């Protein structure tokens, strides 16, 4: 399964959560908007709060302790805002710190991981590329996932250095970006890969750029729709689905940076003209950076 969810014992012990409370979704930056888009389509009655930790993106270039520190701080901040469930819409944060976060959080948490299983099921040539952050690829969680499915399918693992930064500045089609992507994808095509796992939630924004390089030779695996379905199952399981009367509310968009790029991407991706709130979410490591 590319996804998973759990519920902590403190919640099982009876922490009151309202079905009409919002779902918190967060990412190191703008990538999680690809997940938010799928959640809105699948669960239009849910109220959503999105946090982009853009001030500290990319996580893929950070150390493990930093990623865990931010994941815990943002998760706790969202719970303090009333979130009834959390979607860690970041492969890197899930891979590195969801186990730790689950011990601390009092609400169901849905994580994401690269779609290795669907790729192994789908690939005809039995060669699939995986584009993800270096942190995700080197994590024990990813290694275990890949081992489970790599028996008769070869995975070509490629860290996507520079790609998160490009999406964060809303560059999804510049000639420099296409050349960078080509340097990652061409070796996969040369090795006869027919499937490409988008193992970072920022990468679905690069689908057109990838198509311009690979045409139809690669089936792209993006798990955002599966994540939305998993959230739906977890909300149902815990009796937390919003009542239909709460439809049509715009998500609350928050950023730890100035939010301008988020506003731009939300307009072009979701067709929404929104205000992005700048929020301060202190954590042990960022306080240390600032002092
Ligand atoms: N969207 C994040 C992911 O899915 C990007 C991580 C990063 O900031 O490097 O991995």
mmCIF file of C-alpha atoms and ligand atoms in Angstrom:
data_model
loop_
_atom_site.group_PDB
_atom_site.id
_atom_site.type_symbol
_atom_site.label_atom_id
_atom_site.label_comp_id
_atom_site.label_asym_id
_atom_site.label_seq_id
_atom_site.Cartn_x
_atom_site.Cartn_y
_atom_site.Cartn_z
ATOM 1 C CA UNK A 1 0.000 0.000 0.000
ATOM 2 C CA UNK A 2 1.349 3.454 -0.831
ATOM 3 C CA UNK A 3 -0.491 4.922 2.114
ATOM 4 C CA UNK A 4 -1.195 4.348 5.705
ATOM 5 C CA UNK A 5 -3.033 5.758 8.661
ATOM 6 C CA UNK A 6 -3.356 5.229 12.343
ATOM 7 C CA UNK A 7 -4.972 6.629 15.443
ATOM 8 C CA UNK A 8 -3.215 7.204 18.720
ATOM 9 C CA UNK A 9 -4.268 5.758 22.026
ATOM 10 C CA UNK A 10 -5.021 9.214 23.435
ATOM 11 C CA UNK A 11 -7.643 9.686 20.777
ATOM 12 C CA UNK A 12 -9.001 6.196 21.264
ATOM 13 C CA UNK A 13 -9.294 7.144 24.940
ATOM 14 C CA UNK A 14 -11.846 9.747 23.960
ATOM 15 C CA UNK A 15 -10.338 13.074 22.882
ATOM 16 C CA UNK A 16 -13.302 14.978 21.497
ATOM 17 C CA UNK A 17 -13.093 15.663 17.770
ATOM 18 C CA UNK A 18 -15.898 17.128 15.730
ATOM 19 C CA UNK A 19 -16.770 15.739 12.317
ATOM 20 C CA UNK A 20 -17.045 19.301 11.097
ATOM 21 C CA UNK A 21 -13.551 20.232 12.225
ATOM 22 C CA UNK A 22 -11.060 20.754 9.399
ATOM 23 C CA UNK A 23 -8.541 18.307 7.962
ATOM 24 C CA UNK A 24 -4.959 19.607 8.157
ATOM 25 C CA UNK A 25 -2.745 19.028 5.113
ATOM 26 C CA UNK A 26 0.914 19.994 5.074
ATOM 27 C CA UNK A 27 4.061 19.777 3.032
ATOM 28 C CA UNK A 28 7.515 21.306 3.006
ATOM 29 C CA UNK A 29 6.087 23.688 0.442
ATOM 30 C CA UNK A 30 3.724 23.767 -2.502
ATOM 31 C CA UNK A 31 3.825 20.093 -3.512
ATOM 32 C CA UNK A 32 1.047 19.111 -1.136
ATOM 33 C CA UNK A 33 -1.329 21.248 -3.199
ATOM 34 C CA UNK A 34 -1.439 18.324 -5.636
ATOM 35 C CA UNK A 35 -2.804 16.246 -2.736
ATOM 36 C CA UNK A 36 -5.174 19.009 -1.614
ATOM 37 C CA UNK A 37 -6.582 19.148 -5.147
ATOM 38 C CA UNK A 38 -7.396 15.411 -5.016
ATOM 39 C CA UNK A 39 -8.855 15.693 -1.486
ATOM 40 C CA UNK A 40 -11.141 18.545 -2.518
ATOM 41 C CA UNK A 41 -12.374 16.553 -5.509
ATOM 42 C CA UNK A 42 -13.051 13.419 -3.453
ATOM 43 C CA UNK A 43 -14.323 15.059 -0.254
ATOM 44 C CA UNK A 44 -15.955 18.374 -1.193
ATOM 45 C CA UNK A 45 -17.692 18.720 2.177
ATOM 46 C CA UNK A 46 -14.495 18.681 4.201
ATOM 47 C CA UNK A 47 -13.034 21.905 5.542
ATOM 48 C CA UNK A 48 -9.298 22.037 4.850
ATOM 49 C CA UNK A 49 -6.293 23.903 6.259
ATOM 50 C CA UNK A 50 -3.123 23.748 4.187
ATOM 51 C CA UNK A 51 0.327 24.646 5.504
ATOM 52 C CA UNK A 52 3.312 25.082 3.197
ATOM 53 C CA UNK A 53 6.566 25.235 5.160
ATOM 54 C CA UNK A 54 8.114 27.116 2.238
ATOM 55 C CA UNK A 55 10.453 29.105 4.451
ATOM 56 C CA UNK A 56 12.308 25.872 5.192
ATOM 57 C CA UNK A 57 11.853 23.986 1.884
ATOM 58 C CA UNK A 58 13.292 21.869 0.486
ATOM 59 C CA UNK A 59 13.268 19.247 3.222
ATOM 60 C CA UNK A 60 15.145 16.918 0.875
ATOM 61 C CA UNK A 61 18.303 18.930 1.515
ATOM 62 C CA UNK A 62 17.828 18.945 5.324
ATOM 63 C CA UNK A 63 19.047 16.554 7.989
ATOM 64 C CA UNK A 64 16.703 13.961 9.532
ATOM 65 C CA UNK A 65 16.338 15.758 12.868
ATOM 66 C CA UNK A 66 15.322 18.994 11.129
ATOM 67 C CA UNK A 67 12.594 17.225 9.143
ATOM 68 C CA UNK A 68 11.247 15.491 12.260
ATOM 69 C CA UNK A 69 11.327 18.767 14.197
ATOM 70 C CA UNK A 70 9.295 20.582 11.533
ATOM 71 C CA UNK A 71 6.850 17.682 11.021
ATOM 72 C CA UNK A 72 6.062 17.603 14.742
ATOM 73 C CA UNK A 73 5.773 21.385 15.051
ATOM 74 C CA UNK A 74 3.446 21.765 12.050
ATOM 75 C CA UNK A 75 1.337 18.762 13.051
ATOM 76 C CA UNK A 76 0.891 20.178 16.548
ATOM 77 C CA UNK A 77 0.118 23.627 15.152
ATOM 78 C CA UNK A 78 -2.606 22.187 12.923
ATOM 79 C CA UNK A 79 -4.104 20.255 15.828
ATOM 80 C CA UNK A 80 -4.110 23.486 17.850
ATOM 81 C CA UNK A 81 -6.081 25.053 14.946
ATOM 82 C CA UNK A 82 -8.677 22.299 15.450
ATOM 83 C CA UNK A 83 -7.600 19.711 12.838
ATOM 84 C CA UNK A 84 -9.425 16.380 13.264
ATOM 85 C CA UNK A 85 -7.031 14.492 10.969
ATOM 86 C CA UNK A 86 -3.681 15.191 9.341
ATOM 87 C CA UNK A 87 -2.385 14.435 5.870
ATOM 88 C CA UNK A 88 1.402 14.535 5.706
ATOM 89 C CA UNK A 89 1.413 15.436 2.009
ATOM 90 C CA UNK A 90 5.164 15.043 1.779
ATOM 91 C CA UNK A 91 6.982 11.820 0.938
ATOM 92 C CA UNK A 92 10.143 13.086 2.590
ATOM 93 C CA UNK A 93 8.482 13.923 5.933
ATOM 94 C CA UNK A 94 6.508 10.672 5.866
ATOM 95 C CA UNK A 95 9.589 8.584 5.114
ATOM 96 C CA UNK A 96 11.678 10.262 7.733
ATOM 97 C CA UNK A 97 9.363 11.091 10.606
ATOM 98 C CA UNK A 98 5.790 9.825 10.482
ATOM 99 C CA UNK A 99 6.462 7.013 12.958
ATOM 100 C CA UNK A 100 7.721 9.526 15.510
ATOM 101 C CA UNK A 101 4.875 11.942 14.745
ATOM 102 C CA UNK A 102 2.275 9.246 15.284
ATOM 103 C CA UNK A 103 3.533 8.670 18.800
ATOM 104 C CA UNK A 104 2.875 12.318 19.596
ATOM 105 C CA UNK A 105 -0.248 13.233 17.599
ATOM 106 C CA UNK A 106 -3.738 12.673 18.889
ATOM 107 C CA UNK A 107 -5.549 12.466 15.524
ATOM 108 C CA UNK A 108 -5.549 10.046 12.571
ATOM 109 C CA UNK A 109 -2.520 10.679 10.345
ATOM 110 C CA UNK A 110 -2.314 9.776 6.700
ATOM 111 C CA UNK A 111 1.138 9.614 5.175
ATOM 112 C CA UNK A 112 2.283 9.253 1.595
ATOM 113 C CA UNK A 113 4.921 7.111 0.011
ATOM 114 C CA UNK A 114 6.129 6.580 -3.550
ATOM 115 C CA UNK A 115 3.838 4.388 -5.676
ATOM 116 C CA UNK A 116 6.262 1.490 -5.942
ATOM 117 C CA UNK A 117 3.541 -1.139 -5.696
ATOM 118 C CA UNK A 118 1.345 0.245 -8.497
ATOM 119 C CA UNK A 119 4.466 0.677 -10.640
ATOM 120 C CA UNK A 120 5.469 -2.960 -10.103
ATOM 121 C CA UNK A 121 1.933 -4.039 -11.004
ATOM 122 C CA UNK A 122 1.799 -1.855 -14.092
ATOM 123 C CA UNK A 123 5.198 -2.039 -15.753
ATOM 124 C CA UNK A 124 5.287 -4.216 -18.855
ATOM 125 C CA UNK A 125 9.016 -3.906 -19.428
ATOM 126 C CA UNK A 126 9.682 -4.620 -15.706
ATOM 127 C CA UNK A 127 11.841 -1.501 -15.521
ATOM 128 C CA UNK A 128 10.512 1.539 -13.663
ATOM 129 C CA UNK A 129 12.076 4.853 -12.750
ATOM 130 C CA UNK A 130 11.599 6.444 -9.330
ATOM 131 C CA UNK A 131 12.099 10.171 -8.938
ATOM 132 C CA UNK A 132 12.089 11.284 -5.279
ATOM 133 C CA UNK A 133 14.141 13.339 -2.869
ATOM 134 C CA UNK A 134 17.458 11.960 -1.679
ATOM 135 C CA UNK A 135 16.069 11.761 1.881
ATOM 136 C CA UNK A 136 13.125 9.644 0.740
ATOM 137 C CA UNK A 137 15.307 7.313 -1.325
ATOM 138 C CA UNK A 138 17.778 6.696 1.467
ATOM 139 C CA UNK A 139 15.135 6.206 4.188
ATOM 140 C CA UNK A 140 14.651 2.806 5.782
ATOM 141 C CA UNK A 141 10.923 2.989 4.976
ATOM 142 C CA UNK A 142 11.572 3.433 1.272
ATOM 143 C CA UNK A 143 14.257 0.744 1.191
ATOM 144 C CA UNK A 144 11.847 -1.731 2.789
ATOM 145 C CA UNK A 145 9.088 -0.763 0.338
ATOM 146 C CA UNK A 146 11.375 -1.154 -2.670
ATOM 147 C CA UNK A 147 12.668 -4.514 -1.443
ATOM 148 C CA UNK A 148 9.113 -5.826 -1.129
ATOM 149 C CA UNK A 149 8.343 -5.088 -4.770
ATOM 150 C CA UNK A 150 11.691 -5.346 -6.507
ATOM 151 C CA UNK A 151 11.713 -9.111 -6.914
ATOM 152 C CA UNK A 152 10.830 -9.127 -10.601
ATOM 153 C CA UNK A 153 10.883 -5.417 -11.398
ATOM 154 C CA UNK A 154 13.976 -3.261 -11.632
ATOM 155 C CA UNK A 155 13.682 0.214 -10.117
ATOM 156 C CA UNK A 156 16.011 2.982 -11.247
ATOM 157 C CA UNK A 157 16.273 5.376 -8.306
ATOM 158 C CA UNK A 158 16.978 9.011 -9.156
ATOM 159 C CA UNK A 159 17.158 11.840 -6.613
ATOM 160 C CA UNK A 160 15.424 14.880 -8.081
ATOM 161 C CA UNK A 161 17.965 17.496 -6.944
ATOM 162 C CA UNK A 162 16.738 20.981 -7.851
ATOM 163 C CA UNK A 163 13.178 20.015 -8.796
ATOM 164 C CA UNK A 164 11.470 21.040 -5.536
ATOM 165 C CA UNK A 165 13.265 24.394 -5.682
ATOM 166 C CA UNK A 166 12.011 24.913 -9.254
ATOM 167 C CA UNK A 167 8.370 24.234 -8.320
ATOM 168 C CA UNK A 168 8.716 26.471 -5.243
ATOM 169 C CA UNK A 169 9.537 29.370 -7.563
ATOM 170 C CA UNK A 170 6.698 28.289 -9.896
ATOM 171 C CA UNK A 171 9.125 27.208 -12.604
ATOM 172 C CA UNK A 172 7.466 24.222 -14.261
ATOM 173 C CA UNK A 173 8.594 24.643 -17.863
ATOM 174 C CA UNK A 174 11.760 26.755 -18.277
ATOM 175 C CA UNK A 175 14.452 25.439 -20.686
ATOM 176 C CA UNK A 176 16.823 24.982 -17.700
ATOM 177 C CA UNK A 177 14.256 22.896 -15.863
ATOM 178 C CA UNK A 178 13.557 20.747 -18.941
ATOM 179 C CA UNK A 179 17.299 20.105 -19.327
ATOM 180 C CA UNK A 180 17.616 19.143 -15.657
ATOM 181 C CA UNK A 181 14.654 16.798 -15.952
ATOM 182 C CA UNK A 182 16.043 15.328 -19.153
ATOM 183 C CA UNK A 183 19.282 14.453 -17.355
ATOM 184 C CA UNK A 184 17.210 12.423 -14.876
ATOM 185 C CA UNK A 185 14.736 10.834 -17.286
ATOM 186 C CA UNK A 186 16.775 10.041 -20.392
ATOM 187 C CA UNK A 187 18.840 7.321 -18.632
ATOM 188 C CA UNK A 188 15.557 5.697 -17.553
ATOM 189 C CA UNK A 189 14.282 5.726 -21.133
ATOM 190 C CA UNK A 190 17.608 4.337 -22.335
ATOM 191 C CA UNK A 191 17.209 1.486 -19.827
ATOM 192 C CA UNK A 192 13.758 0.725 -21.317
ATOM 193 C CA UNK A 193 11.691 1.972 -18.376
ATOM 194 C CA UNK A 194 7.984 2.323 -19.199
ATOM 195 C CA UNK A 195 6.810 3.662 -15.827
ATOM 196 C CA UNK A 196 7.890 6.606 -13.697
ATOM 197 C CA UNK A 197 6.999 6.928 -10.030
ATOM 198 C CA UNK A 198 6.554 10.563 -8.983
ATOM 199 C CA UNK A 199 7.853 10.032 -5.455
ATOM 200 C CA UNK A 200 7.522 13.632 -4.303
ATOM 201 C CA UNK A 201 4.291 15.600 -4.159
ATOM 202 C CA UNK A 202 5.918 18.523 -5.984
ATOM 203 C CA UNK A 203 6.530 16.453 -9.105
ATOM 204 C CA UNK A 204 2.942 16.125 -10.449
ATOM 205 C CA UNK A 205 3.305 19.822 -11.350
ATOM 206 C CA UNK A 206 6.060 18.768 -13.741
ATOM 207 C CA UNK A 207 3.893 16.304 -15.676
ATOM 208 C CA UNK A 208 3.782 18.436 -18.844
ATOM 209 C CA UNK A 209 7.543 18.968 -18.733
ATOM 210 C CA UNK A 210 8.078 15.208 -18.307
ATOM 211 C CA UNK A 211 5.697 14.519 -21.207
ATOM 212 C CA UNK A 212 7.662 16.943 -23.376
ATOM 213 C CA UNK A 213 10.717 14.722 -22.823
ATOM 214 C CA UNK A 214 9.251 11.224 -22.671
ATOM 215 C CA UNK A 215 6.048 11.561 -24.720
ATOM 216 C CA UNK A 216 3.875 8.532 -23.964
ATOM 217 C CA UNK A 217 6.779 6.231 -23.228
ATOM 218 C CA UNK A 218 6.392 6.574 -19.451
ATOM 219 C CA UNK A 219 3.238 5.972 -17.427
ATOM 220 C CA UNK A 220 3.365 8.470 -14.563
ATOM 221 C CA UNK A 221 2.433 7.202 -11.093
ATOM 222 C CA UNK A 222 1.019 9.906 -8.819
ATOM 223 C CA UNK A 223 -0.657 8.697 -5.616
ATOM 224 C CA UNK A 224 -2.688 11.812 -4.749
ATOM 225 C CA UNK A 225 -6.050 10.256 -5.656
ATOM 226 C CA UNK A 226 -5.207 7.160 -3.586
ATOM 227 C CA UNK A 227 -4.264 9.414 -0.653
ATOM 228 C CA UNK A 228 -7.652 11.144 -0.841
ATOM 229 C CA UNK A 229 -9.369 7.746 -0.814
ATOM 230 C CA UNK A 230 -7.331 6.667 2.189
ATOM 231 C CA UNK A 231 -8.314 9.851 4.019
ATOM 232 C CA UNK A 232 -11.957 9.137 3.198
ATOM 233 C CA UNK A 233 -11.652 5.600 4.623
ATOM 234 C CA UNK A 234 -10.011 6.854 7.797
ATOM 235 C CA UNK A 235 -12.608 9.571 8.354
ATOM 236 C CA UNK A 236 -15.381 7.014 7.877
ATOM 237 C CA UNK A 237 -13.670 4.548 10.180
ATOM 238 C CA UNK A 238 -13.480 7.128 12.961
ATOM 239 C CA UNK A 239 -16.899 8.678 12.375
ATOM 240 C CA UNK A 240 -15.253 11.951 11.353
ATOM 241 C CA UNK A 241 -16.802 12.642 7.915
ATOM 242 C CA UNK A 242 -18.167 16.165 7.617
ATOM 243 C CA UNK A 243 -21.902 16.607 7.175
ATOM 244 C CA UNK A 244 -22.931 17.654 3.637
ATOM 245 C CA UNK A 245 -24.124 21.049 4.854
ATOM 246 C CA UNK A 246 -20.523 22.140 5.258
ATOM 247 C CA UNK A 247 -19.881 22.121 1.514
ATOM 248 C CA UNK A 248 -18.259 24.789 -0.626
ATOM 249 C CA UNK A 249 -16.029 26.410 1.987
ATOM 250 C CA UNK A 250 -12.686 27.517 0.584
ATOM 251 C CA UNK A 251 -9.616 25.914 2.164
ATOM 252 C CA UNK A 252 -7.579 28.033 4.525
ATOM 253 C CA UNK A 253 -4.146 28.455 2.936
ATOM 254 C CA UNK A 254 -1.126 29.187 5.154
ATOM 255 C CA UNK A 255 2.565 29.589 4.481
ATOM 256 C CA UNK A 256 5.626 30.088 6.649
ATOM 257 C CA UNK A 257 7.027 32.344 3.899
ATOM 258 C CA UNK A 258 5.309 35.284 2.209
ATOM 259 C CA UNK A 259 2.859 33.007 0.372
ATOM 260 C CA UNK A 260 3.122 34.754 -3.002
ATOM 261 C CA UNK A 261 4.147 31.653 -4.941
ATOM 262 C CA UNK A 262 1.437 29.665 -3.188
ATOM 263 C CA UNK A 263 -1.155 32.218 -4.216
ATOM 264 C CA UNK A 264 0.051 31.959 -7.808
ATOM 265 C CA UNK A 265 0.005 28.156 -7.879
ATOM 266 C CA UNK A 266 -3.393 27.943 -6.161
ATOM 267 C CA UNK A 267 -4.756 30.292 -8.835
ATOM 268 C CA UNK A 268 -3.315 28.327 -11.741
ATOM 269 C CA UNK A 269 -3.756 24.827 -10.329
ATOM 270 C CA UNK A 270 -7.021 25.100 -8.439
ATOM 271 C CA UNK A 271 -8.494 28.118 -10.178
ATOM 272 C CA UNK A 272 -8.977 29.816 -6.802
ATOM 273 C CA UNK A 273 -8.252 33.407 -6.001
ATOM 274 C CA UNK A 274 -7.277 33.218 -2.329
ATOM 275 C CA UNK A 275 -5.415 35.064 0.341
ATOM 276 C CA UNK A 276 -2.500 33.085 1.790
ATOM 277 C CA UNK A 277 -1.935 33.709 5.495
ATOM 278 C CA UNK A 278 1.629 34.039 6.656
ATOM 279 C CA UNK A 279 2.012 31.942 9.812
ATOM 280 C CA UNK A 280 4.840 31.556 12.299
ATOM 281 C CA UNK A 281 5.357 27.983 13.475
ATOM 282 C CA UNK A 282 8.373 27.944 15.737
ATOM 283 C CA UNK A 283 10.288 24.750 16.399
ATOM 284 C CA UNK A 284 13.439 23.811 18.265
ATOM 285 C CA UNK A 285 15.627 23.796 15.161
ATOM 286 C CA UNK A 286 14.283 26.976 13.587
ATOM 287 C CA UNK A 287 14.565 28.880 16.872
ATOM 288 C CA UNK A 288 18.191 27.763 16.971
ATOM 289 C CA UNK A 289 18.679 29.023 13.390
ATOM 290 C CA UNK A 290 17.286 32.425 14.288
ATOM 291 C CA UNK A 291 19.198 32.944 17.545
HETATM 292 N N1 LIG B 1 6.809 17.500 -1.481
HETATM 293 C C1 LIG B 1 7.913 16.937 -0.744
HETATM 294 C C2 LIG B 1 7.927 15.436 -0.927
HETATM 295 O O1 LIG B 1 6.903 14.873 -1.287
HETATM 296 C C3 LIG B 1 9.178 17.662 -1.084
HETATM 297 C C4 LIG B 1 10.258 17.483 -0.092
HETATM 298 C C5 LIG B 1 11.295 18.565 -0.091
HETATM 299 O O2 LIG B 1 10.968 19.674 0.319
HETATM 300 O O3 LIG B 1 12.433 18.281 -0.473
HETATM 301 O O4 LIG B 1 8.910 14.773 -0.710
#
